[in-house]
Amino acid sequence: MNVAFVGLGVMGYRMAGHLARAGHTVTVYNRTSTKAAAWCAEYGGTCASAPAQAATGAAVVFCCVGNDDDVRAVTVGPEGAFHGMAKGAILVDHTTASAGLARELDVRARAAGFGFLDAPVSGGQAGAIAGKLTVFVGGEEATFRVVEPVVRAYGHAVTRMGAAGSGQLTKMVNQILIAGLLEGLAEGLHFAVRAGLDAKKAAEVISKGAAQSWQLENRAATMIDGKFDFGFAVDWMRKDLAICLSEARRNEASLPVTALVDQLYQRVQARGGGRWDTSSLIDLLAKP
Amino acid sequence: MNVAFVGLGVMGYRMAGHLARAGHTVTVYNRTSTKAAAWCAEYGGTCASAPAQAATGAAVVFCCVGNDDDVRAVTVGPEGAFHGMAKGAILVDHTTASAGLARELDVRARAAGFGFLDAPVSGGQAGAIAGKLTVFVGGEEATFRVVEPVVRAYGHAVTRMGAAGSGQLTKMVNQILIAGLLEGLAEGLHFAVRAGLDAKKAAEVISKGAAQSWQLENRAATMIDGKFDFGFAVDWMRKDLAICLSEARRNEASLPVTALVDQLYQRVQARGGGRWDTSSLIDLLAKP
């Protein structure tokens, strides 16, 4: 299939690579063109000079960029993908963005004769490299059926959650869960260290019971060691939590601890930890 | 082995039963004597009229009661187990109590020529019935080696964490983790419902990634349905969190979200939910 991929960041670079390896003909666009050139050298695709050019002739156009504004720029902006897409082509947005943007793009795509899916992912850089991402999809069932086998190139769990926007909403639920969970984990491990326990041993023993979590199993040791130079950056988590809190205001949902953890992440940023992994909440407790 | 079990509550009744089924000669004591009689009828042990009487001739005396005061009453109080134990006998306290109490009883046990282990458990009623509890143990290594094979009757993970009190401290870490995790889960599922998502489907999809937890897998459906008449009661969680927060004050550990969740549980109690499962935090969000 002829496809386009716009945005070759930490996630997109690998996702586009999996599409090429699965046998699709991939045209890529990236704001920093040297990265696009490196991708084409590695995977043997074609580099385009603008999203519109990349989208020309593509049955499916994927994008994975930074935030709502970036998505608008590469889709409906000047030289955006919408200006190159043919009727019947589908735009799949892998960016974690607002549900409102997804609904807006869905309307504009329909008006232009395109399909649209919001499809944020979970699983991080490791998941992107391994091709084992979880993909939360919103949009038309028929559109989903066309795209789903293609997305399987990097998604080991690809689920349609409902109408446009519901992929984004599901990703927000994911981030809300992680925020509370990580602060609880940070406080528990901080307590363990202060109490003089062998905190790594405590984490291991506890992981067999009702306090078990992926974060406990995969982050306890690095949290205790104060290692945060990897993983999912606090800057990105704050972007996601801003979307969650804004959406919660709209839906009148109450998120007291999520709002507090967002503020704690602000303090991590203020001490220079914007690029640290989200598990760095423990640093605020260990080094007040 | 001749053993005694003091406190036949939801947990102790089953734990003592596993000891009897493993072939030990068990003498039991319970404050409400009818329950002790029922236990003896079911498992064929002997009922004692006081902890001291139950402890007479026992190599190991187990207790599993309510709080610090209850533990003091059945051990060093008038007619407490210490008055019946022989030199060399061991007291194993399965109650979730303070680390300070554990250290106090350790000193008093040594002075009297007894062994002492603090050994709070995790796994709830289901774990007690199945004989698959996680047991966090504090105390002397030599004492632990004697008791560990006996505790295996109901403990599938029995770990010595260090000196007296360290079993209790590890249990506190467990409860701190659960508090933050459950509030994050409550906020996420509440958000999902408000946003119009199929919340159960979202929980299932999310449980494959970085937000995965035992609580998500085992409590999401009942939380969404507003079912809380089972599991681990809010009243007991507040007792445990009081111990955590008191210990944190002593060790100068910072637990901002744990303290907040403790206050949220106070609100659950105030609306009559003291006996509800700890996952009932979502009720505060769903029905403010």
Coordinates of C-alpha atoms in Angstrom, one line a residue:
Chain A
M1 CA 0.0 0.0 0.0
N2 CA 1.2 3.6 -0.7
V3 CA 1.3 5.3 2.7
A4 CA 2.8 8.6 4.1
F5 CA 4.2 9.2 7.5
V6 CA 4.5 12.7 8.9
G7 CA 6.7 13.3 12.0
L8 CA 9.7 11.1 12.6
G9 CA 10.3 11.7 16.3
V10 CA 11.3 9.0 18.8
M11 CA 8.0 7.2 18.1
G12 CA 7.2 8.0 14.5
Y13 CA 10.7 7.1 13.2
R14 CA 10.3 3.5 14.3
M15 CA 6.6 3.3 13.4
A16 CA 7.3 4.4 9.9
G17 CA 10.2 1.9 9.8
H18 CA 7.8 -1.0 10.7
L19 CA 5.5 0.1 7.9
A20 CA 8.4 -0.1 5.4
R21 CA 9.5 -3.5 6.7
A22 CA 6.0 -4.8 6.4
G23 CA 6.2 -4.1 2.6
H24 CA 4.4 -0.8 2.3
T25 CA 5.7 2.0 0.0
V26 CA 6.4 4.8 2.5
T27 CA 6.9 8.5 1.8
V28 CA 8.0 10.5 4.8
Y29 CA 8.0 14.1 5.9
N30 CA 9.8 15.5 9.0
R31 CA 10.3 19.2 10.0
T32 CA 14.0 18.6 10.4
S33 CA 14.9 17.2 7.0
T34 CA 18.1 15.6 8.0
K35 CA 16.2 13.1 10.1
A36 CA 13.9 12.3 7.1
A37 CA 17.0 11.7 5.0
A38 CA 18.5 9.4 7.7
W39 CA 15.2 7.5 7.8
C40 CA 15.1 7.1 3.9
A41 CA 18.7 5.9 4.0
E42 CA 17.8 3.3 6.7
Y43 CA 14.5 2.1 5.4
G44 CA 14.6 2.9 1.7
G45 CA 11.5 5.2 1.4
T46 CA 11.0 8.6 -0.2
C47 CA 11.5 12.0 1.4
A48 CA 8.9 14.7 0.8
S49 CA 9.4 18.4 1.2
A50 CA 6.0 19.0 2.8
P51 CA 3.1 17.0 4.3
A52 CA 1.0 17.8 1.2
Q53 CA 3.6 16.3 -1.1
A54 CA 4.0 13.2 1.2
A55 CA 0.3 12.7 1.1
T56 CA -0.1 12.8 -2.6
G57 CA -0.9 9.3 -3.9
A58 CA -1.1 7.8 -0.4
A59 CA -4.1 5.7 0.6
V60 CA -3.3 6.3 4.3
V61 CA -1.5 9.3 5.8
F62 CA -0.1 8.8 9.3
C63 CA 1.0 11.6 11.5
C64 CA 2.7 11.6 14.9
V65 CA 3.8 15.0 16.0
G66 CA 3.9 17.1 19.2
N67 CA 0.6 18.8 20.1
D68 CA -2.7 20.1 18.8
D69 CA -1.1 23.0 17.0
D70 CA 1.5 20.7 15.3
V71 CA -1.3 18.4 14.1
R72 CA -3.3 21.3 12.7
A73 CA -0.1 22.6 10.9
V74 CA 0.7 19.2 9.2
T75 CA -3.0 18.4 8.3
V76 CA -5.1 21.5 7.5
G77 CA -2.3 24.2 7.5
P78 CA -0.6 25.5 4.4
E79 CA 1.1 22.6 2.7
G80 CA -0.7 20.3 5.2
A81 CA -1.5 16.7 4.2
F82 CA -5.2 17.6 3.5
H83 CA -4.0 19.6 0.4
G84 CA -2.4 16.5 -1.1
M85 CA -4.8 13.7 -0.2
A86 CA -7.2 12.2 -2.7
K87 CA -10.9 11.6 -2.0
G88 CA -11.2 8.3 0.0
A89 CA -7.7 8.6 1.5
I90 CA -7.5 8.3 5.3
L91 CA -5.7 10.4 7.8
V92 CA -4.6 8.5 11.0
D93 CA -3.4 10.8 13.8
H94 CA -1.1 9.0 16.3
T95 CA -0.3 12.2 18.2
T96 CA -1.7 12.4 21.8
A97 CA -3.9 15.4 21.4
S98 CA -7.3 16.8 22.5
A99 CA -10.5 15.0 21.8
G100 CA -11.9 18.3 20.5
L101 CA -9.2 18.5 17.8
A102 CA -10.1 14.9 16.8
R103 CA -13.7 15.8 16.4
E104 CA -12.8 19.0 14.5
L105 CA -10.5 17.1 12.1
D106 CA -13.2 14.4 11.6
V107 CA -15.7 17.0 10.5
R108 CA -13.2 18.7 8.2
A109 CA -12.0 15.3 6.8
R110 CA -15.6 14.3 6.0
A111 CA -16.3 17.6 4.3
A112 CA -13.2 16.9 2.0
G113 CA -14.1 13.3 1.3
F114 CA -11.4 11.8 3.5
G115 CA -11.5 9.3 6.4
F116 CA -10.1 10.2 9.8
L117 CA -9.0 8.2 12.9
D118 CA -7.5 9.5 16.1
A119 CA -5.2 6.8 17.2
P120 CA -2.9 7.8 20.1
V121 CA -0.5 5.1 21.3
S122 CA 0.9 3.8 24.5
G123 CA 4.1 1.7 25.1
G124 CA 6.8 4.4 24.7
Q125 CA 10.0 4.2 22.8
A126 CA 10.6 0.6 23.7
G127 CA 7.2 -0.3 22.4
A128 CA 7.8 1.6 19.2
I129 CA 11.2 -0.1 18.6
A130 CA 9.7 -3.6 19.3
G131 CA 6.6 -2.8 17.2
K132 CA 4.4 -3.6 20.3
L133 CA 2.4 -0.5 20.9
T134 CA -1.1 -0.3 22.3
V135 CA -3.3 1.8 20.0
F136 CA -6.5 3.5 21.1
V137 CA -8.6 4.3 18.1
G138 CA -11.6 6.7 17.6
G139 CA -13.6 7.0 14.3
E140 CA -15.8 5.2 11.8
E141 CA -15.9 1.4 12.0
A142 CA -15.4 1.1 8.2
T143 CA -12.4 3.3 8.2
F144 CA -10.9 1.4 11.1
R145 CA -11.3 -1.9 9.2
V146 CA -9.2 -0.5 6.4
V147 CA -6.4 0.8 8.6
E148 CA -6.3 -1.8 11.4
P149 CA -4.2 -4.4 9.4
V150 CA -1.7 -1.7 8.4
V151 CA -1.3 -0.5 12.0
R152 CA -0.7 -4.1 13.1
A153 CA 2.9 -3.5 11.8
Y154 CA 3.6 -1.7 15.1
G155 CA 0.5 -2.2 17.2
H156 CA 0.1 -5.5 19.2
A157 CA -3.2 -4.2 20.6
V158 CA -5.3 -2.0 18.3
T159 CA -8.8 -1.3 19.5
R160 CA -11.5 0.9 18.2
M161 CA -13.1 2.6 21.2
G162 CA -16.0 4.5 19.4
A163 CA -16.6 7.7 17.5
A164 CA -13.9 10.3 16.6
G165 CA -12.2 11.5 19.8
S166 CA -12.7 8.3 21.8
G167 CA -9.1 7.2 21.1
Q168 CA -7.8 10.4 22.7
L169 CA -10.2 10.1 25.6
T170 CA -9.0 6.5 26.3
K171 CA -5.4 7.7 26.2
M172 CA -6.3 10.3 28.8
V173 CA -7.8 7.7 31.1
N174 CA -4.4 5.9 30.7
Q175 CA -2.5 8.9 31.7
I176 CA -4.7 9.7 34.7
L177 CA -4.2 6.2 36.0
I178 CA -0.5 6.5 35.7
A179 CA -0.3 9.9 37.4
G180 CA -1.9 8.7 40.7
L181 CA -0.2 5.3 40.5
L182 CA 3.3 6.8 40.1
E183 CA 2.8 9.3 43.0
G184 CA 1.6 6.4 45.3
L185 CA 4.7 4.4 44.2
A186 CA 7.0 7.4 44.8
E187 CA 5.6 8.0 48.3
G188 CA 5.7 4.3 49.2
L189 CA 9.3 3.9 48.0
H190 CA 10.4 7.2 49.7
F191 CA 8.7 5.9 52.9
A192 CA 10.6 2.6 52.6
V193 CA 14.0 4.3 52.3
R194 CA 13.3 6.7 55.2
A195 CA 12.1 3.8 57.4
G196 CA 15.5 2.1 56.8
L197 CA 14.0 -0.9 54.8
D198 CA 15.8 -2.6 51.9
A199 CA 13.5 -0.7 49.5
K200 CA 14.3 -2.9 46.5
K201 CA 13.5 -6.1 48.4
A202 CA 10.3 -4.5 49.7
A203 CA 9.3 -3.6 46.1
E204 CA 9.9 -7.1 45.0
V205 CA 7.9 -8.7 47.8
I206 CA 5.0 -6.3 47.4
S207 CA 4.8 -6.9 43.7
K208 CA 3.3 -10.3 44.3
G209 CA 0.1 -8.8 45.8
A210 CA -2.7 -6.2 45.6
A211 CA -0.2 -3.3 45.1
Q212 CA 1.3 -4.9 42.0
S213 CA 1.6 -2.7 38.9
W214 CA 3.6 -2.5 35.7
Q215 CA 5.3 0.7 37.1
L216 CA 6.2 -1.1 40.3
E217 CA 7.8 -3.9 38.4
N218 CA 9.6 -1.7 35.8
R219 CA 10.4 1.5 37.7
A220 CA 10.9 0.7 41.4
A221 CA 14.7 0.0 41.1
T222 CA 15.5 3.1 39.1
M223 CA 13.3 5.3 41.3
I224 CA 15.2 4.0 44.4
D225 CA 18.5 4.7 42.6
G226 CA 17.4 8.1 41.5
K227 CA 17.9 7.4 37.8
F228 CA 15.5 9.3 35.5
D229 CA 17.5 9.9 32.2
F230 CA 15.2 7.6 30.1
G231 CA 11.6 6.7 29.5
F232 CA 8.6 9.1 29.1
A233 CA 9.5 12.8 29.7
V234 CA 7.8 14.9 32.4
D235 CA 7.4 17.7 29.7
W236 CA 5.3 15.3 27.6
M237 CA 3.3 14.1 30.6
R238 CA 2.5 17.7 31.6
K239 CA 1.2 18.2 28.0
D240 CA -1.0 15.2 28.3
L241 CA -2.2 16.1 31.8
A242 CA -3.2 19.6 30.5
I243 CA -5.4 17.9 28.0
C244 CA -6.9 15.6 30.7
L245 CA -7.6 18.5 33.1
S246 CA -9.1 20.6 30.3
E247 CA -11.3 17.8 29.1
A248 CA -12.3 17.1 32.8
R249 CA -13.4 20.7 33.2
R250 CA -15.6 20.3 30.0
N251 CA -17.2 17.0 31.3
E252 CA -17.4 18.1 34.9
A253 CA -15.2 15.2 36.0
S254 CA -13.4 15.6 39.4
L255 CA -9.6 14.8 39.3
P256 CA -8.2 16.1 42.6
V257 CA -5.1 13.9 42.7
T258 CA -4.4 14.2 39.0
A259 CA -4.4 18.0 39.4
L260 CA -2.1 17.8 42.3
V261 CA 0.3 15.4 40.5
D262 CA 0.3 17.8 37.5
Q263 CA 1.5 20.5 39.9
L264 CA 4.2 18.2 41.4
Y265 CA 5.4 17.7 37.8
Q266 CA 5.6 21.4 37.5
R267 CA 8.1 21.4 40.4
V268 CA 10.1 18.6 38.7
Q269 CA 10.3 20.9 35.6
A270 CA 11.3 23.8 37.7
R271 CA 14.3 21.9 39.1
G272 CA 15.4 21.1 35.5
G273 CA 13.8 17.7 35.2
G274 CA 11.5 18.3 32.2
R275 CA 13.3 15.6 30.2
W276 CA 13.3 13.1 33.2
D277 CA 11.1 10.0 33.2
T278 CA 7.7 10.5 34.9
S279 CA 8.9 8.3 37.8
S280 CA 11.0 11.2 38.9
L281 CA 8.2 12.3 41.3
I282 CA 10.2 10.5 44.0
D283 CA 13.0 13.1 43.5
L284 CA 10.7 15.8 45.0
L285 CA 10.2 13.7 48.1
A286 CA 13.8 12.5 48.4
K287 CA 15.4 16.0 47.8
P288 CA 12.8 18.6 48.8
Chain B
M1 CA 3.7 -29.0 66.4
N2 CA 1.6 -27.7 69.2
V3 CA 0.5 -24.2 68.2
A4 CA -2.0 -21.6 69.4
F5 CA -4.0 -19.1 67.4
V6 CA -5.5 -16.0 69.0
G7 CA -8.1 -14.0 67.0
L8 CA -10.4 -15.9 64.6
G9 CA -11.6 -13.0 62.5
V10 CA -12.1 -13.1 58.7
M11 CA -8.3 -13.7 58.3
G12 CA -7.4 -15.7 61.5
Y13 CA -10.3 -18.2 61.2
R14 CA -8.9 -19.5 57.8
M15 CA -5.2 -19.2 58.8
A16 CA -5.8 -21.3 61.9
G17 CA -7.7 -23.7 59.7
H18 CA -4.8 -24.2 57.3
L19 CA -2.5 -24.9 60.4
A20 CA -4.9 -27.6 61.5
R21 CA -5.2 -29.1 58.1
A22 CA -1.3 -29.1 57.8
G23 CA -1.3 -31.5 60.8
H24 CA -0.5 -29.1 63.7
T25 CA -2.3 -29.4 67.0
V26 CA -4.1 -26.1 67.3
T27 CA -5.5 -24.4 70.4
V28 CA -7.6 -21.3 69.6
Y29 CA -8.8 -18.3 71.5
N30 CA -11.3 -15.7 70.3
R31 CA -13.0 -12.9 72.2
T32 CA -16.4 -14.0 71.0
S33 CA -16.4 -17.6 72.2
T34 CA -19.1 -18.9 69.9
K35 CA -16.8 -18.3 66.9
A36 CA -14.0 -20.3 68.6
A37 CA -16.5 -23.1 69.2
A38 CA -17.5 -23.0 65.5
W39 CA -13.9 -23.2 64.5
C40 CA -13.2 -26.2 66.8
A41 CA -16.3 -28.0 65.4
E42 CA -15.0 -27.3 61.9
Y43 CA -11.3 -28.1 62.3
G44 CA -11.2 -30.3 65.4
G45 CA -8.9 -28.2 67.7
T46 CA -9.2 -27.1 71.3
C47 CA -10.8 -23.9 72.5
A48 CA -9.1 -22.0 75.3
S49 CA -10.8 -19.5 77.7
A50 CA -8.0 -17.0 77.5
P51 CA -4.9 -16.3 75.4
A52 CA -2.6 -17.4 78.3
Q53 CA -4.4 -20.7 78.4
A54 CA -4.2 -21.2 74.6
A55 CA -0.4 -20.4 74.8
T56 CA 0.4 -22.9 77.5
G57 CA 2.4 -25.8 75.9
A58 CA 2.5 -24.1 72.4
A59 CA 5.8 -23.9 70.6
V60 CA 4.4 -21.0 68.5
V61 CA 1.6 -18.6 69.4
F62 CA 0.0 -16.8 66.4
C63 CA -2.2 -13.7 66.9
C64 CA -4.3 -11.8 64.3
V65 CA -6.4 -9.2 66.0
G66 CA -7.5 -5.6 65.3
N67 CA -5.0 -2.9 66.3
D68 CA -2.1 -2.1 68.6
D69 CA -4.3 -2.1 71.7
D70 CA -5.8 -5.4 70.9
V71 CA -2.3 -6.9 70.3
R72 CA -1.2 -5.6 73.7
A73 CA -4.3 -7.0 75.4
V74 CA -3.8 -10.6 74.0
T75 CA 0.0 -10.7 74.6
V76 CA 1.1 -8.7 77.6
G77 CA -2.3 -7.9 79.1
P78 CA -3.8 -9.8 82.0
E79 CA -4.4 -13.3 80.8
G80 CA -2.3 -12.4 77.7
A81 CA -0.3 -15.1 75.9
F82 CA 3.0 -14.0 77.5
H83 CA 1.6 -15.4 80.8
G84 CA 1.2 -18.9 79.4
M85 CA 4.2 -19.2 77.1
A86 CA 7.2 -21.3 78.0
K87 CA 10.8 -20.1 77.6
G88 CA 11.8 -20.6 73.9
A89 CA 8.3 -20.3 72.6
I90 CA 7.7 -17.8 69.8
L91 CA 5.0 -15.2 69.4
V92 CA 4.1 -14.4 65.7
D93 CA 1.9 -11.3 65.3
H94 CA -0.1 -11.3 62.0
T95 CA -2.0 -8.1 62.9
T96 CA -1.2 -5.0 60.9
A97 CA 0.0 -2.8 63.7
S98 CA 2.7 -0.1 64.3
A99 CA 6.4 -0.8 63.9
G100 CA 6.8 0.8 67.4
L101 CA 4.6 -1.9 68.9
A102 CA 6.6 -4.6 67.2
R103 CA 9.9 -3.2 68.6
E104 CA 8.3 -2.9 72.1
L105 CA 7.0 -6.5 72.0
D106 CA 10.4 -7.7 70.7
V107 CA 12.1 -6.2 73.7
R108 CA 9.6 -7.6 76.2
A109 CA 9.7 -11.1 74.5
R110 CA 13.5 -11.2 74.7
A111 CA 13.4 -10.2 78.4
A112 CA 11.0 -13.1 79.1
G113 CA 13.0 -15.6 77.0
F114 CA 10.5 -15.8 74.1
G115 CA 11.0 -15.2 70.3
F116 CA 9.0 -12.6 68.5
L117 CA 8.1 -11.9 64.9
D118 CA 5.9 -9.2 63.4
A119 CA 4.3 -10.8 60.3
P120 CA 1.5 -8.7 58.8
V121 CA -0.2 -10.3 55.7
S122 CA -1.5 -9.1 52.4
G123 CA -4.0 -10.9 50.1
G124 CA -7.2 -10.4 51.9
Q125 CA -10.0 -12.8 52.7
A126 CA -9.6 -14.6 49.3
G127 CA -5.9 -15.1 50.1
A128 CA -6.7 -16.4 53.6
I129 CA -9.2 -18.9 52.2
A130 CA -6.9 -20.1 49.4
G131 CA -3.9 -20.2 51.8
K132 CA -2.0 -17.9 49.5
L133 CA -1.1 -14.9 51.6
T134 CA 1.9 -12.7 51.2
V135 CA 3.6 -12.4 54.7
F136 CA 6.1 -9.6 55.5
V137 CA 8.2 -10.7 58.5
G138 CA 10.4 -8.7 60.9
G139 CA 12.6 -10.3 63.6
E140 CA 15.5 -12.6 64.3
E141 CA 16.7 -14.8 61.4
A142 CA 16.9 -17.9 63.7
T143 CA 13.4 -17.3 64.9
F144 CA 12.2 -16.9 61.3
R145 CA 13.8 -20.2 60.3
V146 CA 11.7 -22.0 62.9
V147 CA 8.4 -20.4 62.0
E148 CA 8.7 -20.1 58.2
P149 CA 7.8 -23.7 57.4
V150 CA 4.7 -23.5 59.6
V151 CA 3.5 -20.2 58.1
R152 CA 3.8 -21.8 54.6
A153 CA 0.5 -23.5 55.5
Y154 CA -1.2 -20.2 54.4
G155 CA 1.6 -18.1 53.0
H156 CA 2.8 -18.5 49.4
A157 CA 5.3 -15.7 49.8
V158 CA 6.9 -15.5 53.2
T159 CA 9.8 -13.0 53.4
R160 CA 12.0 -11.8 56.3
M161 CA 12.6 -8.1 55.7
G162 CA 15.0 -7.4 58.6
A163 CA 14.8 -6.7 62.3
A164 CA 11.6 -6.4 64.4
G165 CA 9.2 -3.9 63.0
S166 CA 10.4 -4.3 59.4
G167 CA 7.5 -6.6 58.6
Q168 CA 5.1 -3.8 59.6
L169 CA 7.0 -1.2 57.7
T170 CA 6.8 -3.3 54.5
K171 CA 3.1 -3.7 55.0
M172 CA 2.9 0.2 55.3
V173 CA 4.7 0.6 52.0
N174 CA 2.1 -1.8 50.4
Q175 CA -0.8 0.3 51.8
I176 CA 0.8 3.6 50.6
L177 CA 1.2 2.2 47.1
I178 CA -2.5 1.0 47.1
A179 CA -3.8 4.4 48.3
G180 CA -2.4 6.4 45.5
L181 CA -3.0 3.7 42.9
L182 CA -6.7 3.4 43.8
E183 CA -7.3 7.1 43.7
G184 CA -5.7 7.3 40.3
L185 CA -7.8 4.4 39.1
A186 CA -11.0 6.0 40.6
E187 CA -10.3 9.3 38.8
G188 CA -9.5 7.6 35.5
L189 CA -12.6 5.5 35.5
H190 CA -14.7 8.4 36.6
F191 CA -13.3 10.5 33.8
A192 CA -14.0 7.6 31.3
V193 CA -17.7 7.5 32.4
R194 CA -18.1 11.3 32.2
A195 CA -16.5 11.4 28.8
G196 CA -19.0 8.9 27.5
L197 CA -16.5 6.1 26.9
D198 CA -17.3 2.4 27.3
A199 CA -15.4 2.5 30.6
K200 CA -15.0 -1.3 31.0
K201 CA -13.7 -1.6 27.5
A202 CA -11.2 1.2 28.2
A203 CA -10.1 -0.5 31.4
E204 CA -9.5 -3.7 29.5
V205 CA -7.5 -2.1 26.7
I206 CA -5.5 0.0 29.1
S207 CA -4.6 -3.0 31.3
K208 CA -2.2 -4.2 28.6
G209 CA 0.2 -1.2 29.0
A210 CA 2.1 1.0 31.4
A211 CA -1.1 1.7 33.5
Q212 CA -1.6 -2.0 34.3
S213 CA -2.1 -3.0 37.9
W214 CA -3.7 -5.7 40.0
Q215 CA -6.3 -3.2 41.1
L216 CA -7.2 -2.3 37.5
E217 CA -7.6 -5.9 36.6
N218 CA -9.5 -6.9 39.7
R219 CA -11.5 -3.8 40.6
A220 CA -12.3 -1.7 37.5
A221 CA -15.6 -3.5 36.6
T222 CA -17.0 -3.3 40.2
M223 CA -15.9 0.3 40.5
I224 CA -17.7 1.2 37.3
D225 CA -20.8 -0.7 38.6
G226 CA -20.6 1.0 42.0
K227 CA -20.3 -2.3 43.9
F228 CA -18.4 -2.1 47.1
D229 CA -19.9 -4.6 49.5
F230 CA -16.9 -6.9 49.5
G231 CA -13.1 -6.8 49.8
F232 CA -11.0 -4.8 52.2
A233 CA -13.0 -2.3 54.3
V234 CA -12.3 1.4 54.3
D235 CA -12.4 1.3 58.1
W236 CA -9.4 -1.0 58.1
M237 CA -7.6 1.0 55.5
R238 CA -8.0 4.1 57.6
K239 CA -6.5 2.3 60.6
D240 CA -3.5 1.3 58.4
L241 CA -3.1 4.8 56.9
A242 CA -3.1 6.3 60.4
I243 CA -0.1 4.0 61.2
C244 CA 1.6 5.0 57.9
L245 CA 1.1 8.7 58.5
S246 CA 2.3 8.5 62.1
E247 CA 5.4 6.5 61.1
A248 CA 6.0 9.0 58.3
R249 CA 5.9 11.9 60.8
R250 CA 8.5 10.0 62.9
N251 CA 10.8 9.3 59.9
E252 CA 10.2 12.7 58.3
A253 CA 8.9 11.1 55.1
S254 CA 6.6 13.2 52.9
L255 CA 3.3 11.6 51.8
P256 CA 1.1 14.3 50.4
V257 CA -1.2 12.1 48.3
T258 CA -1.4 9.4 50.9
A259 CA -2.6 12.0 53.4
L260 CA -5.1 13.3 50.9
V261 CA -6.5 9.9 50.2
D262 CA -6.8 9.2 53.9
Q263 CA -9.0 12.3 54.1
L264 CA -11.0 11.1 51.1
Y265 CA -11.6 7.8 52.9
Q266 CA -12.9 9.8 55.9
R267 CA -15.5 11.2 53.5
V268 CA -16.4 7.6 52.4
Q269 CA -16.9 6.7 56.1
A270 CA -19.0 9.9 56.7
R271 CA -21.4 8.7 54.0
G272 CA -21.7 5.3 55.7
G273 CA -19.2 3.5 53.6
G274 CA -16.8 2.3 56.4
R275 CA -17.4 -1.3 55.5
W276 CA -17.1 -0.7 51.7
D277 CA -14.1 -2.0 49.7
T278 CA -11.3 0.5 49.4
S279 CA -12.1 0.9 45.7
S280 CA -15.1 3.0 46.8
L281 CA -13.1 6.2 46.3
I282 CA -14.8 6.4 43.0
D283 CA -18.2 6.9 44.8
L284 CA -17.0 10.3 46.0
L285 CA -16.3 11.4 42.4
A286 CA -19.5 9.8 40.9
K287 CA -21.8 11.1 43.7
P288 CA -20.3 14.2 45.2

